[in-house]
Coordinates of C-alpha atoms in Angstrom, one line a residue:
M124 CA -26.6 56.3 -10.7
S125 CA -25.5 56.9 -7.1
R126 CA -27.0 54.8 -4.3
L127 CA -28.4 57.9 -2.7
I128 CA -30.3 58.9 -5.9
L129 CA -31.5 55.3 -6.3
R130 CA -32.9 55.4 -2.7
C131 CA -34.5 58.7 -3.2
F132 CA -36.2 57.4 -6.4
A133 CA -37.4 54.3 -4.6
V134 CA -38.8 56.3 -1.6
A135 CA -40.5 58.7 -4.0
T136 CA -42.2 55.8 -5.8
L137 CA -43.4 54.4 -2.5
L138 CA -45.0 57.7 -1.6
V139 CA -47.3 57.5 -4.7
P140 CA -50.9 57.2 -3.5
V141 CA -52.1 53.6 -3.4
S142 CA -54.8 54.4 -6.0
A143 CA -52.0 54.9 -8.5
F144 CA -51.2 51.2 -8.3
A145 CA -54.7 50.2 -9.5
Q146 CA -53.3 48.8 -12.7
F147 CA -50.8 46.0 -12.1
D148 CA -48.2 44.4 -14.3
I149 CA -49.6 41.0 -13.4
E150 CA -47.1 39.1 -15.6
R151 CA -44.1 40.1 -13.4
E152 CA -43.0 39.1 -10.0
P153 CA -44.2 39.2 -7.2
I154 CA -47.6 38.5 -8.9
N155 CA -46.5 36.3 -11.9
Y156 CA -50.1 35.7 -12.9
L157 CA -49.3 33.8 -16.2
K158 CA -46.5 31.5 -15.0
G159 CA -47.0 31.3 -11.3
P160 CA -48.2 28.0 -9.7
V161 CA -52.0 27.6 -9.8
S162 CA -53.9 26.1 -7.0
D163 CA -57.6 26.6 -7.5
P164 CA -60.6 24.1 -7.6
I165 CA -60.3 23.6 -11.4
S166 CA -56.6 22.9 -11.5
R167 CA -57.1 20.4 -8.7
L168 CA -60.1 18.8 -10.5
Q169 CA -58.0 18.6 -13.7
M170 CA -55.3 16.7 -11.9
R171 CA -57.9 14.2 -10.7
L172 CA -59.4 13.9 -14.2
D173 CA -55.9 13.3 -15.6
E174 CA -55.3 10.6 -13.0
A175 CA -58.7 9.0 -13.6
E176 CA -59.6 9.5 -10.0
V177 CA -62.9 11.1 -11.1
R178 CA -65.0 11.2 -14.2
L179 CA -67.3 13.8 -15.7
T180 CA -70.5 12.5 -17.3
F181 CA -72.0 14.1 -20.4
D182 CA -75.7 14.4 -21.1
L183 CA -77.7 15.7 -24.1
K184 CA -79.5 18.5 -22.1
S185 CA -76.6 20.3 -20.5
G186 CA -73.4 18.6 -21.7
Y187 CA -70.9 18.5 -18.9
L188 CA -72.6 21.2 -16.8
E189 CA -74.5 19.1 -14.4
S190 CA -71.6 16.8 -13.7
V191 CA -69.2 19.8 -13.2
L192 CA -71.6 21.3 -10.7
K193 CA -71.9 18.1 -8.8
T194 CA -68.2 17.4 -8.8
L195 CA -67.4 21.0 -7.5
N196 CA -70.3 21.0 -5.0
V197 CA -72.0 23.9 -6.7
S198 CA -75.8 23.9 -6.0
E199 CA -78.3 24.3 -8.9
T200 CA -80.3 26.6 -6.5
S201 CA -77.6 29.2 -7.1
Q202 CA -78.7 29.5 -10.7
M203 CA -79.0 33.1 -12.0
L204 CA -80.1 33.9 -15.6
V205 CA -78.7 36.8 -17.6
F206 CA -80.0 37.7 -21.1
S207 CA -77.9 40.8 -21.8
K208 CA -75.0 40.0 -24.3
T209 CA -72.2 40.5 -21.8
S210 CA -70.3 37.2 -22.4
F211 CA -68.0 36.0 -25.1
Q212 CA -70.7 33.5 -26.1
R213 CA -72.9 36.5 -26.9
N214 CA -74.4 34.9 -30.0
R215 CA -76.0 32.3 -27.8
I216 CA -77.6 34.8 -25.4
N217 CA -80.9 36.6 -25.8
P218 CA -84.0 37.2 -23.8
R219 CA -85.4 33.8 -25.0
T220 CA -82.2 31.8 -24.1
P221 CA -80.4 33.6 -21.2
R222 CA -77.0 32.4 -20.0
A223 CA -77.1 30.6 -16.7
I224 CA -74.5 31.3 -13.9
Y225 CA -73.9 29.1 -10.9
F226 CA -71.5 29.7 -8.0
N227 CA -70.2 28.5 -4.7
D228 CA -67.6 30.2 -2.4
D229 CA -64.7 29.8 -4.9
V230 CA -66.0 28.9 -8.3
Y231 CA -68.3 30.7 -10.8
I232 CA -69.7 28.7 -13.8
G233 CA -71.4 30.0 -16.9
W234 CA -73.5 27.9 -19.4
C235 CA -75.4 28.8 -22.5
V236 CA -78.1 26.8 -24.3
N237 CA -76.4 25.0 -27.2
G238 CA -73.2 26.7 -26.1
D239 CA -69.8 25.6 -27.3
V240 CA -68.2 25.6 -23.8
V241 CA -68.8 25.7 -20.1
E242 CA -67.2 28.8 -18.7
V243 CA -65.5 28.8 -15.4
T244 CA -63.8 31.3 -13.1
A245 CA -62.0 29.8 -10.2
V246 CA -60.5 31.7 -7.3
D247 CA -56.8 31.1 -6.7
P248 CA -55.6 32.2 -3.2
Q249 CA -52.5 33.9 -4.8
L250 CA -53.5 34.8 -8.3
G251 CA -57.2 35.8 -7.9
G252 CA -59.6 34.9 -10.7
V253 CA -58.4 32.2 -13.1
F254 CA -60.4 31.7 -16.2
Y255 CA -61.2 28.3 -17.9
S256 CA -63.5 26.8 -20.5
L257 CA -64.5 23.2 -21.0
D258 CA -65.5 22.1 -24.5
Q259 CA -69.1 20.8 -24.7
E260 CA -68.0 17.7 -26.7
E261 CA -68.0 14.3 -25.1
V262 CA -64.5 12.9 -24.8
D263 CA -62.8 10.2 -22.6
R264 CA -60.6 12.8 -20.8
P265 CA -62.3 16.2 -20.6
K266 CA -59.7 19.0 -20.4
F267 CA -60.3 22.5 -18.9
A268 CA -58.4 25.1 -21.0
R269 CA -57.0 28.1 -19.2
H270 CA -57.6 31.5 -20.8
T271 CA -55.6 34.7 -20.1
D272 CA -55.7 37.6 -22.7
T273 CA -59.2 37.0 -24.0
C274 CA -60.8 37.1 -20.5
T275 CA -58.5 39.6 -18.8
L276 CA -59.4 42.3 -21.3
C277 CA -62.6 42.7 -19.3
H278 CA -61.9 40.8 -16.1
A279 CA -58.6 42.5 -15.3
S280 CA -59.5 46.1 -16.2
S281 CA -60.2 49.3 -14.4
V282 CA -63.6 48.0 -13.6
T283 CA -62.1 45.2 -11.5
Q284 CA -59.4 47.6 -10.2
G285 CA -56.8 46.1 -12.4
V286 CA -56.8 42.6 -10.9
P287 CA -58.2 39.4 -12.5
G288 CA -61.6 39.2 -11.0
H289 CA -65.3 39.3 -11.3
L290 CA -67.7 41.8 -12.9
V291 CA -71.4 42.1 -12.3
R292 CA -73.3 44.6 -14.6
S293 CA -76.8 46.0 -14.8
V294 CA -77.8 47.4 -18.2
F295 CA -80.8 48.6 -20.1
P296 CA -81.2 45.7 -22.7
D297 CA -82.9 46.0 -26.0
S298 CA -85.1 43.3 -27.5
V299 CA -82.2 41.0 -28.5
G300 CA -80.2 41.5 -25.3
N301 CA -77.7 44.2 -26.5
P302 CA -76.9 46.8 -23.8
I303 CA -78.1 50.2 -24.9
L304 CA -74.8 52.0 -24.6
S305 CA -76.3 55.5 -25.1
T306 CA -77.7 55.4 -21.5
T307 CA -76.3 54.4 -18.1
T308 CA -74.9 51.0 -17.2
Y309 CA -74.2 50.1 -13.6
R310 CA -71.4 48.0 -11.9
T311 CA -73.3 46.1 -9.3
T312 CA -72.1 45.4 -5.8
Y313 CA -73.7 45.0 -2.3
Q314 CA -73.6 48.8 -2.1
S315 CA -75.8 49.3 -5.2
P316 CA -79.5 50.4 -4.6
L317 CA -81.9 47.7 -5.7
K318 CA -83.4 50.1 -8.2
Q319 CA -80.2 50.0 -10.1
R320 CA -79.7 46.3 -10.1
W321 CA -80.4 43.3 -12.4
G322 CA -81.0 45.1 -15.7
G323 CA -80.5 42.4 -18.3
W324 CA -81.2 39.6 -15.8
Y325 CA -84.2 37.5 -14.9
V326 CA -85.0 37.6 -11.2
S327 CA -87.4 35.3 -9.3
G328 CA -88.5 36.0 -5.7
T329 CA -90.4 38.6 -3.7
H330 CA -89.2 41.9 -2.4
G331 CA -92.2 43.9 -1.4
Q332 CA -92.4 47.5 -2.5
Q333 CA -88.8 47.6 -3.5
R334 CA -88.2 47.8 -7.3
H335 CA -85.3 46.7 -9.6
M336 CA -84.5 46.6 -13.3
G337 CA -84.8 42.9 -13.8
N338 CA -87.2 41.0 -16.0
M339 CA -87.6 43.9 -18.3
I340 CA -86.6 44.9 -21.9
A341 CA -86.3 48.5 -23.0
K342 CA -89.0 49.3 -25.5
S343 CA -87.2 52.2 -27.1
S344 CA -83.5 53.0 -27.5
R345 CA -84.4 56.7 -27.4
E346 CA -85.9 56.3 -24.0
P347 CA -84.5 53.1 -22.6
E348 CA -85.3 54.0 -19.0
A349 CA -89.0 54.5 -19.7
F350 CA -90.2 51.0 -18.7
D351 CA -92.7 49.8 -16.1
V352 CA -90.6 48.5 -13.2
D353 CA -93.8 47.2 -11.5
A354 CA -94.2 44.7 -14.3
G355 CA -90.9 43.0 -13.4
A356 CA -91.4 43.1 -9.7
N357 CA -92.1 40.1 -7.4
V358 CA -91.9 37.5 -10.1
T359 CA -92.1 34.0 -8.7
D360 CA -92.7 32.0 -11.9
L361 CA -90.2 32.6 -14.7
S362 CA -92.1 30.1 -17.0
K363 CA -94.4 33.0 -17.8
L364 CA -91.4 34.9 -19.3
I365 CA -89.2 32.2 -20.8
N366 CA -89.1 28.5 -21.5
V367 CA -87.3 27.2 -18.5
E368 CA -87.1 23.6 -19.7
P369 CA -83.5 23.8 -21.0
Y370 CA -82.2 24.8 -17.6
L371 CA -81.3 22.8 -14.5
A372 CA -83.7 24.9 -12.4
P373 CA -86.8 27.0 -13.2
H374 CA -85.5 29.9 -11.1
S375 CA -83.1 32.9 -11.0
D376 CA -83.1 33.3 -7.3
I377 CA -83.1 36.8 -5.8
V378 CA -81.2 35.8 -2.6
A379 CA -78.5 34.2 -4.8
F380 CA -78.1 37.6 -6.4
L381 CA -77.7 39.3 -3.1
V382 CA -75.0 36.9 -2.0
F383 CA -73.3 36.9 -5.4
E384 CA -73.1 40.7 -5.4
H385 CA -71.3 40.7 -2.1
Q386 CA -69.1 37.8 -2.9
A387 CA -67.8 38.8 -6.3
P388 CA -66.5 42.3 -5.3
A389 CA -65.2 40.8 -2.0
H390 CA -63.1 38.3 -4.0
N391 CA -61.8 41.2 -6.1
A392 CA -60.9 43.1 -2.9
L393 CA -59.0 40.1 -1.5
T394 CA -57.0 39.8 -4.8
L395 CA -56.3 43.6 -4.8
A396 CA -55.2 43.6 -1.2
N397 CA -53.0 40.5 -1.8
Y398 CA -51.3 42.2 -4.8
Q399 CA -50.9 45.5 -3.1
A400 CA -49.3 43.8 0.0
K401 CA -46.9 41.8 -2.1
L402 CA -45.7 44.9 -3.9
A403 CA -45.3 46.8 -0.7
L404 CA -43.4 44.0 0.9
R405 CA -41.2 43.6 -2.2
D406 CA -40.4 47.4 -2.0
E407 CA -39.6 47.0 1.7
E408 CA -37.1 44.3 0.8
I409 CA -35.5 46.5 -1.9
L410 CA -35.1 49.4 0.6
R411 CA -33.6 47.2 3.2
K412 CA -31.1 45.7 0.7
M413 CA -30.2 49.2 -0.4
D414 CA -29.5 50.2 3.2
K415 CA -27.8 46.8 3.8
D416 CA -30.0 46.4 6.9
P417 CA -32.4 43.4 6.7
D418 CA -33.8 44.3 10.1
A419 CA -34.6 47.9 9.4
P420 CA -37.9 49.1 10.9
R421 CA -40.9 49.3 8.6
T422 CA -41.2 52.8 7.0
E423 CA -44.3 54.9 7.4
S424 CA -45.1 54.6 3.6
I425 CA -44.9 50.8 3.6
Q426 CA -47.1 50.7 6.7
R427 CA -49.7 53.0 5.1
R428 CA -49.9 50.8 2.1
L429 CA -50.4 47.7 4.2
D430 CA -53.0 49.5 6.3
H431 CA -54.8 50.6 3.2
S432 CA -55.0 47.0 1.9
A433 CA -56.3 45.8 5.3
D434 CA -58.9 48.5 5.4
L435 CA -60.0 47.4 1.9
V436 CA -60.6 43.9 3.1
L437 CA -62.4 45.0 6.2
K438 CA -64.8 47.3 4.4
H439 CA -66.0 44.5 2.2
F440 CA -66.1 41.9 4.9
L441 CA -68.0 44.2 7.3
F442 CA -70.4 45.4 4.6
V443 CA -69.5 49.1 4.9
E444 CA -72.1 51.3 3.1
E445 CA -74.3 48.3 2.3
A446 CA -77.5 49.3 0.5
P447 CA -80.4 48.9 2.9
L448 CA -83.3 46.6 2.3
T449 CA -86.7 48.3 3.0
D450 CA -88.9 45.2 2.6
R451 CA -88.5 41.5 3.2
V452 CA -86.7 39.6 0.4
Q453 CA -87.5 36.0 -0.1
G454 CA -86.2 33.5 -2.7
V455 CA -88.0 30.7 -4.4
S456 CA -85.3 28.1 -5.2
G457 CA -84.2 26.9 -1.8
F458 CA -80.8 28.6 -2.1
A459 CA -81.2 30.6 1.1
E460 CA -81.9 27.5 3.2
Q461 CA -79.0 25.5 1.6
F462 CA -76.6 28.3 2.0
A463 CA -77.4 29.0 5.6
A464 CA -77.2 25.3 6.5
R465 CA -73.6 25.1 5.5
G466 CA -72.3 27.0 8.6
P467 CA -70.0 26.6 10.4
H468 CA -72.1 27.3 13.5
D469 CA -71.0 28.4 16.9
K470 CA -72.0 26.9 20.3
Q471 CA -75.2 28.9 20.1
G472 CA -76.1 27.7 16.6
R473 CA -75.2 31.0 15.0
S474 CA -73.4 31.3 11.7
L475 CA -72.0 34.1 9.5
R476 CA -74.2 32.6 6.8
D477 CA -77.5 33.3 8.7
F478 CA -79.7 35.7 6.7
D479 CA -81.6 38.8 7.8
L480 CA -83.2 39.8 4.4
Q481 CA -85.4 42.4 6.0
T482 CA -83.0 45.4 6.5
R483 CA -79.7 43.9 5.2
I484 CA -78.4 40.7 3.7
F485 CA -76.9 38.9 6.7
R486 CA -77.9 38.8 10.3
Y487 CA -74.3 39.0 11.4
P488 CA -72.6 41.2 8.9
C489 CA -69.1 39.7 8.6
S490 CA -68.3 37.8 5.4
Y491 CA -68.3 34.1 5.4
L492 CA -65.3 34.5 3.1
I493 CA -63.2 34.9 6.2
Y494 CA -63.1 31.0 6.1
S495 CA -61.9 31.0 2.5
A496 CA -58.6 30.0 1.1
A497 CA -58.4 33.4 -0.5
F498 CA -58.4 35.1 2.9
D499 CA -56.1 32.5 4.5
G500 CA -53.7 33.0 1.5
L501 CA -53.1 36.7 2.2
P502 CA -49.5 37.6 3.1
S503 CA -49.0 37.0 6.8
E504 CA -47.9 40.6 7.4
L505 CA -51.2 41.9 5.9
K506 CA -53.4 39.3 7.6
A507 CA -52.0 40.2 11.0
I508 CA -53.0 43.8 10.4
V509 CA -56.5 42.7 9.3
W510 CA -56.9 40.6 12.4
Q511 CA -55.9 43.4 14.7
K512 CA -58.1 46.0 13.0
L513 CA -61.1 43.5 13.0
H514 CA -60.5 42.8 16.7
N515 CA -60.5 46.6 17.4
V516 CA -63.8 47.0 15.6
L517 CA -65.5 44.0 17.3
T518 CA -64.3 44.8 20.8
G519 CA -65.4 48.5 20.4
V520 CA -61.9 50.0 20.4
D521 CA -62.5 51.3 16.9
Q522 CA -65.6 53.5 17.1
S523 CA -65.0 55.3 13.9
S524 CA -67.9 56.4 11.7
T525 CA -66.9 53.8 9.1
Y526 CA -68.3 51.0 11.3
Q527 CA -71.1 52.7 13.0
H528 CA -73.6 50.5 11.2
L529 CA -72.5 47.7 13.5
S530 CA -74.3 47.8 16.8
A531 CA -72.7 46.6 20.0
E532 CA -74.8 43.4 19.8
D533 CA -73.6 42.8 16.2
R534 CA -70.0 43.2 17.2
L535 CA -70.2 40.9 20.2
A536 CA -72.1 38.2 18.2
I537 CA -69.5 38.3 15.3
L538 CA -66.7 38.1 17.8
E539 CA -68.2 35.1 19.6
I540 CA -69.0 33.3 16.3
L541 CA -65.4 33.8 15.1
R542 CA -63.9 32.6 18.4
D543 CA -65.9 29.4 18.1
T544 CA -65.6 28.7 14.3
K545 CA -62.4 30.2 12.8
Q546 CA -59.3 28.2 13.1
N547 CA -55.9 29.7 13.7
L548 CA -57.1 32.9 15.3
P549 CA -54.4 35.1 16.8
A550 CA -53.8 34.4 20.4
S551 CA -55.0 37.9 21.3
W552 CA -58.5 36.9 20.2
R553 CA -58.7 34.2 22.8
K554 CA -58.2 36.5 25.8

């Protein structure tokens, strides 16, 4: 095949809309999900366990769970309880014994009463979600086992935009926790109306006149949507619904849900943007090699792909199209107070973790994940574009309708907070 034909084929491929790249061959370079080096909190913990630098303790109530949470700095106040059978330990899950989920900024942990394993998803800056389990049997040297095919069937599918990531679902559950598939199920994000959230979950906390699908079981498979949402509203004591004794906390905190439903899709967006950028930069390198010009200017198609990836990150980080809150939301576990206290705080004591919880989740709507290894690990070419676009929004240069939800006061506050708290800002941000 002639060099001209090869180049025409390559250019035509690059002009395919970005949405067509939603499914990735994650096993190949430049992603190399299965064989690439892993650097996530679990791989690092396993190295420490192997070197006997740290030990996990086992107890009869929760096995290794409590020790794993403490070692990874995951708060028990983040506990959320799900009773729909949407996990591979589905035989352990029902409305009487829900599965518990805990999380921090880069780890998600699942636990079932009398479960065989502790389930973990850790966020790797280059690979995205990496899936592990830890056997609930006491041994001298606990070993986290990494899983690929069994987990990525759901967690690297079209629902997660083809990347290894995180999935939050809201369903109409029957009396044993099975989702009623003859009716609607919802993929839950920070953009979802509260009335569509938390089906199949227990939720504790207050939310005024707002209603959700939590704390309820469908009475009929013929009319699964015909249940009394008022009965599941503003529940502050879960012991009236289930036996909370087997769990580390008696709560399933509503504020933890709000944070979780921002964070999980934001992690997916970071992974997707990372993958897209790597593929675009690989294609750019191929074109330059074909032209025998390593310094050739960036093509419009490559630039569009990088811009698209940057916009994807920004839309999640700046809470574009966030579902509004219409009444004050208040948790009961202490999660909100612990989360907000973590900072970092600027010179005026402000933080991107400060909550609003009256009209929106956060007081200063820019994601705290901007401090994360997942963000810092984006390809430098992509990150430079994200920084420039974000600066344009915060300084008012970008007045597009996409970001009209941010007031001038919001933009200035976020700009000042980042200048005080984010390391390695571009020099242009300091002017």
